[in-house]
Coordinates of C-alpha atoms in Angstrom, one line a residue:
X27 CA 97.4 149.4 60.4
X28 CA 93.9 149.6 62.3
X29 CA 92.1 147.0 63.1
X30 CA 89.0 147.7 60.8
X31 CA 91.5 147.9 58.0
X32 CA 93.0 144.4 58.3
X33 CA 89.0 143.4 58.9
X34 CA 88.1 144.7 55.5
X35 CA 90.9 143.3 54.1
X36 CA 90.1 139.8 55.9
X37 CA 86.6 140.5 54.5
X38 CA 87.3 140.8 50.8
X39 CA 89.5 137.8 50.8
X40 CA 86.9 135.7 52.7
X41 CA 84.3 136.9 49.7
X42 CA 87.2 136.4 46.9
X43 CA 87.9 132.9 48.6
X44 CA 83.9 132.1 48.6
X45 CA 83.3 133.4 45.0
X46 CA 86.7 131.5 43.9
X47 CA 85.4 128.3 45.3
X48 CA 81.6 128.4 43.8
X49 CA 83.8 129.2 40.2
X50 CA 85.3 125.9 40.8
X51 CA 82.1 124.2 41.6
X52 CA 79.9 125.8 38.8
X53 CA 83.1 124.7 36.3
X54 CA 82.9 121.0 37.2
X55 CA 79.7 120.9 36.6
X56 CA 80.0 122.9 33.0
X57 CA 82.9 119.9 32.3
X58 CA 80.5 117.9 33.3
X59 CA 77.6 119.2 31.4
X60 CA 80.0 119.6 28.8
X61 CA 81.4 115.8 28.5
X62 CA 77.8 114.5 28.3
X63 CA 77.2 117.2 25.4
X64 CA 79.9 115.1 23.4
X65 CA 78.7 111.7 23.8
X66 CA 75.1 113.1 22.1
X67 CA 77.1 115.0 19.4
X68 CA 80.2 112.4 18.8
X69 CA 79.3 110.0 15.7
X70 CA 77.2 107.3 16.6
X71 CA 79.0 104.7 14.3
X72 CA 79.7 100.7 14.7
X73 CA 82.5 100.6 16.5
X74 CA 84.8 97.3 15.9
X75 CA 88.1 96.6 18.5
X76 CA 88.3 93.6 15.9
X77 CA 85.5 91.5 14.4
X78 CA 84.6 89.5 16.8
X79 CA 84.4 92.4 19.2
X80 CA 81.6 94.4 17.7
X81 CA 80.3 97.4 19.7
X82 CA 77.3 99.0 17.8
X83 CA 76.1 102.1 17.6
X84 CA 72.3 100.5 19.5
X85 CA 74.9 98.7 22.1
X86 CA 76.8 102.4 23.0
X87 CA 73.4 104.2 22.9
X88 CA 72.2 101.6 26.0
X89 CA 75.2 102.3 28.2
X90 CA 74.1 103.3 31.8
X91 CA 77.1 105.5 31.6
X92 CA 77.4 107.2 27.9
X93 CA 81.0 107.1 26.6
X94 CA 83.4 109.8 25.2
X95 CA 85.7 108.3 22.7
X96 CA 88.2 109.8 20.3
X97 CA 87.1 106.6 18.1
X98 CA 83.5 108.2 17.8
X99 CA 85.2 111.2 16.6
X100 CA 83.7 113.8 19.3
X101 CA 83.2 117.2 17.9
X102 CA 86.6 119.4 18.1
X103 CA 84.5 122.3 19.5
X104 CA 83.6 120.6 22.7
X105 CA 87.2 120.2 23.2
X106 CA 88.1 123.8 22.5
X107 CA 85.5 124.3 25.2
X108 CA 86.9 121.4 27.3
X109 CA 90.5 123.1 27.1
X110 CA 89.4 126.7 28.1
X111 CA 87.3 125.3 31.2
X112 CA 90.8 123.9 32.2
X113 CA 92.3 127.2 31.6
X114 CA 89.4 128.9 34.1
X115 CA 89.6 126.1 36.3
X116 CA 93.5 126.8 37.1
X117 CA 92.9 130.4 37.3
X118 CA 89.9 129.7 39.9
X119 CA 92.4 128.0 41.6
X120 CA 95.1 130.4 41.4
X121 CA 92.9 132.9 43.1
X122 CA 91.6 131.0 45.3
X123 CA 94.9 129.8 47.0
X124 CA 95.7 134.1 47.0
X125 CA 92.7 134.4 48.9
X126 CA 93.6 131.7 51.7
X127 CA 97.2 132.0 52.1
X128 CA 99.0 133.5 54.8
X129 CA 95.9 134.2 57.6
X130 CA 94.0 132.5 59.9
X131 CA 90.8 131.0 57.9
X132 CA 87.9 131.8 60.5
X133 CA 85.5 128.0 61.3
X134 CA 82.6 130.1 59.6
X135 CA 84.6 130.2 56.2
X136 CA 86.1 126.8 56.6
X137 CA 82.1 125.2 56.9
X138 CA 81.2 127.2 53.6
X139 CA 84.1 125.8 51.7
X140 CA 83.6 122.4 53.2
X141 CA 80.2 122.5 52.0
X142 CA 80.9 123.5 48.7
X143 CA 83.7 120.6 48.2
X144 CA 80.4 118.3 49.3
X145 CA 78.6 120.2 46.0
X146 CA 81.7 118.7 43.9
X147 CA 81.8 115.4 45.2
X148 CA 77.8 115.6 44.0
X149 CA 78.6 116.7 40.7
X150 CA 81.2 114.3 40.2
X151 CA 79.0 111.5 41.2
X152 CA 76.2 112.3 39.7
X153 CA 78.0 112.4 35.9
X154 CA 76.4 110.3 33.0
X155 CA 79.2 110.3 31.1
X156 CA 83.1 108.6 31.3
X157 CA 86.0 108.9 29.0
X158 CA 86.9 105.9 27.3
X159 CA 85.5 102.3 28.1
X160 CA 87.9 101.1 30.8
X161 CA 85.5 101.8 33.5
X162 CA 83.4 98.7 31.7
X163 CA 87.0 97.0 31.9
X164 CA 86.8 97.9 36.0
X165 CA 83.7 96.5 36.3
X166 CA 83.9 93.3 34.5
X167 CA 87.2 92.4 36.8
X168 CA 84.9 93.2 39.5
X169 CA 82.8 90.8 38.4
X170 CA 85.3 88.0 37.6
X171 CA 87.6 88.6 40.9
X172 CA 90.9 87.1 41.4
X173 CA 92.1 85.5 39.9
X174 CA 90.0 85.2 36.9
X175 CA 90.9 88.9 36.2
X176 CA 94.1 87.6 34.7
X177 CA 92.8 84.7 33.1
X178 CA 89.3 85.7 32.0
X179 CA 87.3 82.3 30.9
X180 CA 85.8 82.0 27.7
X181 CA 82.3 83.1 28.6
X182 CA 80.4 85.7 28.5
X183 CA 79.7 87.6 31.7
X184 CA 76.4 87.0 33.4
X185 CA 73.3 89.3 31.9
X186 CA 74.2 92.0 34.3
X187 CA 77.3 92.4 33.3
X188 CA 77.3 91.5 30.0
X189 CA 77.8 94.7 28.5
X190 CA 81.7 94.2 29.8
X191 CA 82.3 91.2 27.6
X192 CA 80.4 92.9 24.4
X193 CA 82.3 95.8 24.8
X194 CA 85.7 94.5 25.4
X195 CA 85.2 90.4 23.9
X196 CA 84.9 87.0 25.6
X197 CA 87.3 86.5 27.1
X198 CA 88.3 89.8 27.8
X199 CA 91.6 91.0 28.0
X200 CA 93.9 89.9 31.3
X201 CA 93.5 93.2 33.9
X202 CA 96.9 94.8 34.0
X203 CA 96.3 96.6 37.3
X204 CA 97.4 95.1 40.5
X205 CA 96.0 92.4 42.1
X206 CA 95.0 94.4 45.3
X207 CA 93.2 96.8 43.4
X208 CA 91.4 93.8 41.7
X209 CA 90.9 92.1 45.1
X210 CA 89.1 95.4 46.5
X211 CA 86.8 96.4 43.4
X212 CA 85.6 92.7 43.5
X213 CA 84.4 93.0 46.8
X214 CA 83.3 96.6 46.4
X215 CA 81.7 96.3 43.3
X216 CA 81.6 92.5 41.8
X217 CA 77.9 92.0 43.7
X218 CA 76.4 95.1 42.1
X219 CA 73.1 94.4 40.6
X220 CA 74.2 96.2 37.2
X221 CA 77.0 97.2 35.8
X222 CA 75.8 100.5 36.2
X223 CA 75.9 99.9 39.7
X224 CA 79.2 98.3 39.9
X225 CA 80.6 102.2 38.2
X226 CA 78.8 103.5 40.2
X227 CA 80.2 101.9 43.6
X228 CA 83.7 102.3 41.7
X229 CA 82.8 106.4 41.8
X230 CA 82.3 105.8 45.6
X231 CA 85.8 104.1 46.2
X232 CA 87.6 106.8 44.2
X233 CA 85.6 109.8 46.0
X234 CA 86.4 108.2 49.7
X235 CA 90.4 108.3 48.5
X236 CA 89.6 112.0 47.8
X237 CA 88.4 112.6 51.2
X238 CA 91.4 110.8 52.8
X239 CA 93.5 112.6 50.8
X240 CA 92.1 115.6 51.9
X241 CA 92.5 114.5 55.2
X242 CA 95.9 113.7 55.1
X243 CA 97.2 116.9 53.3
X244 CA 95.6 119.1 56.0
X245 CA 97.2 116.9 58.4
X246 CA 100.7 117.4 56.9
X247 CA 100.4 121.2 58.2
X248 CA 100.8 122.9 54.7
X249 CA 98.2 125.4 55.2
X250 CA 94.5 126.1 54.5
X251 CA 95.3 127.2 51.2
X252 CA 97.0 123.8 50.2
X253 CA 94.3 121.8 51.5
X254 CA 91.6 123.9 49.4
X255 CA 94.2 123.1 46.5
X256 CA 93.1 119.3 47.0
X257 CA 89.3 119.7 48.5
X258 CA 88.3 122.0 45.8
X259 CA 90.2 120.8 42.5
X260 CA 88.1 120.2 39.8
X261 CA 90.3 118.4 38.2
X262 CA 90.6 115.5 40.9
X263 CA 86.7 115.3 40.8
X264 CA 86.6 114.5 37.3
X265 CA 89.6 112.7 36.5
X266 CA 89.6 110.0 39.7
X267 CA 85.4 110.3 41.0
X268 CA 83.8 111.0 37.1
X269 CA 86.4 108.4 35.2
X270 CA 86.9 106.2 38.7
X271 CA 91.0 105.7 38.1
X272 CA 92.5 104.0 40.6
X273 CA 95.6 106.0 40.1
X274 CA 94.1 108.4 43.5
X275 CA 93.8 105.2 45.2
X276 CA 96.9 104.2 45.4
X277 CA 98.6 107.9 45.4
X278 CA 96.7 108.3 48.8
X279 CA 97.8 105.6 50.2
X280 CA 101.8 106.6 49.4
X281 CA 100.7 110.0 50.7
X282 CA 99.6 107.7 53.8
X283 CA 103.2 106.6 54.2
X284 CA 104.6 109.5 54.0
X285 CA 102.8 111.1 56.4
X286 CA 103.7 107.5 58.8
X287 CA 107.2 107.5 57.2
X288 CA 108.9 109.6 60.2
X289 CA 107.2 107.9 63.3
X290 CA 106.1 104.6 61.8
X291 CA 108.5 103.4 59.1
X292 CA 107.4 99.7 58.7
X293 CA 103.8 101.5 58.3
X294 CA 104.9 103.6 55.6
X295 CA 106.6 100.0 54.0
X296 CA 103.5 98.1 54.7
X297 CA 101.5 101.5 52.9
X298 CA 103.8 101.5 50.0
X299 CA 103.4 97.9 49.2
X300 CA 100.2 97.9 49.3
X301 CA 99.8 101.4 47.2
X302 CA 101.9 98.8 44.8
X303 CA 99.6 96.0 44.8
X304 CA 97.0 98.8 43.0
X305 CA 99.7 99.9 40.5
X306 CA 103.2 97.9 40.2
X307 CA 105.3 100.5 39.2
X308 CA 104.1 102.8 42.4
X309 CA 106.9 101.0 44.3
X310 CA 109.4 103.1 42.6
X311 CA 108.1 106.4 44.6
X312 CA 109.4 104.1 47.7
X313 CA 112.4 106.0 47.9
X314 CA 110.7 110.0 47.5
X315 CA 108.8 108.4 50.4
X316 CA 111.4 107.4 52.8
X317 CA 113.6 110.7 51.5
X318 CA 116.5 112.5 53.8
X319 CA 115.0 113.2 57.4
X320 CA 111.9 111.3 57.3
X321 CA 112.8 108.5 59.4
X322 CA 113.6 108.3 63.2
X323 CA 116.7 106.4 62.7
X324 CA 118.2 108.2 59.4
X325 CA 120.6 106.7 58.4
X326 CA 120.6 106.1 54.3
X327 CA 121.0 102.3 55.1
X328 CA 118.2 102.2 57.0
X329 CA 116.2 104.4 54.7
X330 CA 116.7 101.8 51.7
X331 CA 116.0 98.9 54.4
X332 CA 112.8 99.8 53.8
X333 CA 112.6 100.8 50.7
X334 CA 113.9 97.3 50.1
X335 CA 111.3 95.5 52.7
X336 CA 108.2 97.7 50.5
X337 CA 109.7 96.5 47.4
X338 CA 110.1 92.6 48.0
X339 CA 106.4 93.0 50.3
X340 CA 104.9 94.1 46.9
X341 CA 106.7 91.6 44.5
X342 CA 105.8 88.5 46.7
X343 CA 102.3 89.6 47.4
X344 CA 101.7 90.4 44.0
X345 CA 102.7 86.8 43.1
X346 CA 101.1 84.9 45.7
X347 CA 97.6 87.3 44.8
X348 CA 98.1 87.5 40.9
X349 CA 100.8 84.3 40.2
X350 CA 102.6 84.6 36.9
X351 CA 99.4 85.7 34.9
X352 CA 99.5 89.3 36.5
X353 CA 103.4 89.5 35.3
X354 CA 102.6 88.3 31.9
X355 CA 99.6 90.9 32.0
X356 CA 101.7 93.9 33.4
X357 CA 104.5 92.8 30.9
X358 CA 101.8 93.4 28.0
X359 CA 101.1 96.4 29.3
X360 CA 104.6 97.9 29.4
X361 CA 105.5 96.3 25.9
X362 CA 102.0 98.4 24.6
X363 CA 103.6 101.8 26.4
X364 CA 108.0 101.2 25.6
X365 CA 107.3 99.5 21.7
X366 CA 106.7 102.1 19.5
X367 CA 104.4 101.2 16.5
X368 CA 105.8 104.5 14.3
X369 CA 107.9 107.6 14.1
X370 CA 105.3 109.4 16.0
X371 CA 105.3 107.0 18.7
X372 CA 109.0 106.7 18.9
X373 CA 109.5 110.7 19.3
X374 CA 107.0 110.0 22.3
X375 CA 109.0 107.5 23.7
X376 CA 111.9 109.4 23.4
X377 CA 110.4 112.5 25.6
X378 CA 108.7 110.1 27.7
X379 CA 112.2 108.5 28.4
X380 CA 113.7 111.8 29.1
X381 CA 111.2 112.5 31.9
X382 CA 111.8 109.2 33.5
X383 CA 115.5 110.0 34.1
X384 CA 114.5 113.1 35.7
X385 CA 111.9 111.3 37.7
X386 CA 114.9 108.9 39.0
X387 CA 117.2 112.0 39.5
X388 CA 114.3 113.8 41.7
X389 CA 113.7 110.7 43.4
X390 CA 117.3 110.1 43.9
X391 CA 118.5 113.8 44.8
X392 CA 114.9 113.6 47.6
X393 CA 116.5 110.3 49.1
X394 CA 120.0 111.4 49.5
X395 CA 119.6 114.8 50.5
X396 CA 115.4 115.8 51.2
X397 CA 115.2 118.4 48.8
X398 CA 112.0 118.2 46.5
X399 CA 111.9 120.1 43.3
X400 CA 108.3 121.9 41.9
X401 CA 109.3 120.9 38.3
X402 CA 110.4 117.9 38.8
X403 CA 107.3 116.5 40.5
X404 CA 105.7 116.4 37.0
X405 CA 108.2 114.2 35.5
X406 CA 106.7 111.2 37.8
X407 CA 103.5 111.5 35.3
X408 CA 106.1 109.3 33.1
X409 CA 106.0 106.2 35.9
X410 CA 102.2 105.6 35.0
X411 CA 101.7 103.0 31.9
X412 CA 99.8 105.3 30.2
X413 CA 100.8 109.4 30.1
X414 CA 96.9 110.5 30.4
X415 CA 95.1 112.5 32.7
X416 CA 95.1 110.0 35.2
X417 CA 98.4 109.8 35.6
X418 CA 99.1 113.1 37.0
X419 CA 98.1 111.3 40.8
X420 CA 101.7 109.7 40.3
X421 CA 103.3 113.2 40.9
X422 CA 101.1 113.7 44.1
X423 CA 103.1 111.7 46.7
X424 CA 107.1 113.5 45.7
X425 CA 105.4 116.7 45.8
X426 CA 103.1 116.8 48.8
X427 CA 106.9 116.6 50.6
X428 CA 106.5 120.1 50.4
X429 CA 104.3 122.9 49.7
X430 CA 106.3 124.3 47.0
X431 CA 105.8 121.6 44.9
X432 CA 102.3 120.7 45.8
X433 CA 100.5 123.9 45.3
X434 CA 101.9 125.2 41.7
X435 CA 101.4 121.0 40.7
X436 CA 97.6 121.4 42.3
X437 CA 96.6 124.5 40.4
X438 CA 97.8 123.3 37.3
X439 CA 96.3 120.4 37.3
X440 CA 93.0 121.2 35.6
X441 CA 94.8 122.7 32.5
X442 CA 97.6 119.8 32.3
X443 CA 94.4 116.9 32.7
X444 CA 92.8 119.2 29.4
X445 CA 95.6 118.9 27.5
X446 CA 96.4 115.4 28.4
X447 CA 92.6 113.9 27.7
X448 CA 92.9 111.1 24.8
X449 CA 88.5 110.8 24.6
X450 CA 89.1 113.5 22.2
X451 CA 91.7 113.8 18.8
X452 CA 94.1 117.0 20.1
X453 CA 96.8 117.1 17.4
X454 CA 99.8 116.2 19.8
X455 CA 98.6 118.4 22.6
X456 CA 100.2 115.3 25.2
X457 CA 103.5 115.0 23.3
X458 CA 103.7 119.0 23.6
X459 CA 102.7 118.9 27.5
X460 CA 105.3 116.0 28.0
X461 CA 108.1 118.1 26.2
X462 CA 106.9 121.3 28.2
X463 CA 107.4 119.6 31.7
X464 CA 110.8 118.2 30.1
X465 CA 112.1 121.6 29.4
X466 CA 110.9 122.9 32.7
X467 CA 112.5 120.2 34.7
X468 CA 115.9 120.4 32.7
X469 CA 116.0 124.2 33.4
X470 CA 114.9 123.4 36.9
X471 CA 117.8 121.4 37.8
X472 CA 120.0 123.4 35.7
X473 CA 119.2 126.6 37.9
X474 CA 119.6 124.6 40.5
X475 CA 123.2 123.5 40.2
X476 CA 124.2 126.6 39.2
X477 CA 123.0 127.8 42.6
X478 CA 124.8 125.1 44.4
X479 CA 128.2 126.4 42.4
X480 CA 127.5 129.9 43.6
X481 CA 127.4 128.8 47.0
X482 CA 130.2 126.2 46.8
X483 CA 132.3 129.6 45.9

């Protein structure tokens, strides 16, 4: 082949990669655009989480950030509209990982997609809009710190925050996240000078864990086109920077330890436990962390040494940090997520147990033997407390192991936040994605034993 033909060629992926990558910056922005549609259309009814928590209509109309909420009854369409921008979104990304995969990216091409990831951390925050009211949650722990965010007092948050304890009651409901995370947004974020402000800086928090995660996956060597997976998702923008879940958070920092797992062990522990002080049930990644062959001395006894030593790290910390009101908080919480209130809720449970016991076999199968498995990274969306969009950062750290996993996970993510969103009613769309990823992991495995029988003969 000449060497004018493998420059056009080079050339018309370069422009496909560009084109691919404004699609995926010009579609955050229509989610955007879109979300803050909703919250002028949705029905601007008195809202009451009981009666002495009353959110009116006046009090949701004067929030510095408007709120999406399936109570509010946003209209379907926007939705429908919501779900096909996922749909584009994945097939932006699709393309876009063709177009960089397998060659050598030139610098000039790197700076014009680096630039246009800066665009989408812009967009993201720059948004007027959330889903749901937890970000008001976030920023009323900020405000109260530890440990008053287990234990909130009886009062009603000064003027600035106010709007916390209107929206959510005095006192407001015990924080179930980690004391960590409650330690960090209270020195990020508990000074703001609105609450506005305090979202705002919460924004900022999530979009640095972006850029490290960034950081860290094109440091893992998995290719320009994995890293553009990551730097260019929509999704990530508006699920962790928009909505400012701290679920990114602490999947970076488990994407930290693995990365330090191989030279640094007691790093990767020290990263682990702290990834659990943000979310609790993080620690049981530990072992997809410290999997075969990615410590220097690799023994399996040694592995779950460590495993061990990020475990009891997290527990004790936790304690001394939260004391028994972050247990009794974090017990609420699971009771809320494993006690179903009706049939409907039960057949969830059911397929949400289901995808934990693949999540422990993948995790058990990547400790004993390395070997990661693309379908059943998406059964760790099941660890989270809540199966919602933000959730899907808890598959992150098995399957950046490899790029096998991490690429077909990445550019599906878009579509699989869509159909997972709860600020909107969707008719079971989340049972039917829960069940989809069961059947695909079941198959998964099956395949894969057969294989290992084939061989074995």
């Amino acid at each position: 082949m000449s060497q004018s033909v493998v420059r056009t060629s080079g050339d018309r992926r370069t422009v496909a990669a560009i084109a691919c990558a404004l699609g995926c910056a010009l579609s955050l922005y229509a989610q955007r655009a879109l979300f803050e549609v909703a919250t002028r259309l949705q029905s601007p009814v008195d809202l009451f989480f009981d009666p002495k928590r009353p959110v009116s209509a006046e009090v949701v109309r004067s929030l510095p950030y408007k709120v999406v909420d399936v109570v509010f009854a946003p209209p379907g369409r926007v939705h429908v509209a919501l779900l096909l921008v996922g749909v584009l979104q994945t097939l932006l990304l699709l393309g876009l990982y063709r177009a960089l995969r397998g060659r050598a990216v030139p610098n000039g091409e790197r700076i014009v997609l680096a630039l246009i990831a800066a665009v989408m951390f812009a967009i993201a925050l720059g948004a007027g809009a959330v889903g749901g009211f937890d970000d008001y949650a976030q920023a009323g722990y900020a405000r109260l710190g530890l440990p008053h965010a287990y234990a909130p007092p009886a009062t009603p948050l000064p003027e600035a925050f106010s709007l916390a304890t209107t929206i959510w009651g005095v006192p407001m409901p015990p924080s179930s996240d980690g004391p960590g995370w409650n330690a960090l947004i209270a020195a990020v974020a508990g000074h703001a000078a609105s609450i506005g402000g305090a979202i705002f800086a919460l924004r900022v928090l999530e979009a640095l864990a972006l850029a490290a995660l960034i950081a860290l996956i094109a440091r893992r060597g998995l290719g320009a086109g994995a890293v553009a997976m990551v730097a260019l998702n929509p999704a990530l923008y508006f699920t962790y920077v928009v909505n400012a879940h701290p679920d990114l958070f602490a999947a970076t920092l488990l994407v930290g330890a693995l990365a330090a797992a191989a030279a640094l062990p007691l790093v990767a522990a020290a990263l682990i436990a702290l990834a659990a002080l943000v979310k609790l049930p993080m620690i049981l990644l530990a072992p997809a962390v410290f999997a075969a062959k990615s410590a220097p001395d690799d023994t399996r006894g040694a592995r779950l040494g460590y495993v061990a030593l990020a475990a009891a790290v997290a527990l004790i910390a936790s304690y001394l940090l939260g004391g028994a009101a972050f247990f009794h908080a974090f017990g609420s919480e699971l009771r809320t997520a494993f006690v179903p209130v009706d049939r409907a809720a039960a057949v969830t449970l059911a397929v949400r147990c289901a995808l934990l016991l693949v999540a422990a076999f993948a995790s058990a199968i990547a400790f004993v033997r390395g070997t990661v498995r693309p379908a059943g990274a998406w059964s760790f969306v099941a660890l989270s407390p809540s199966v919602v969009p933000a959730a899907l950062a808890w598959a992150l750290p098995y399957a950046a192991r490899a790029r096998t996993a991490l690429v077909p996970l990445l550019i599906l993510l878009p579509l699989a936040g869509a159909l997972l969103d709860v600020s909107f009613p969707h008719a079971g769309l989340g049972l039917l994605t829960m069940a989809v990823i069961l059947v695909c992991a079941v198959v998964e495995n099956v395949r894969a034993r057969r294989n290992v029988g084939l061989i074995d003969r």
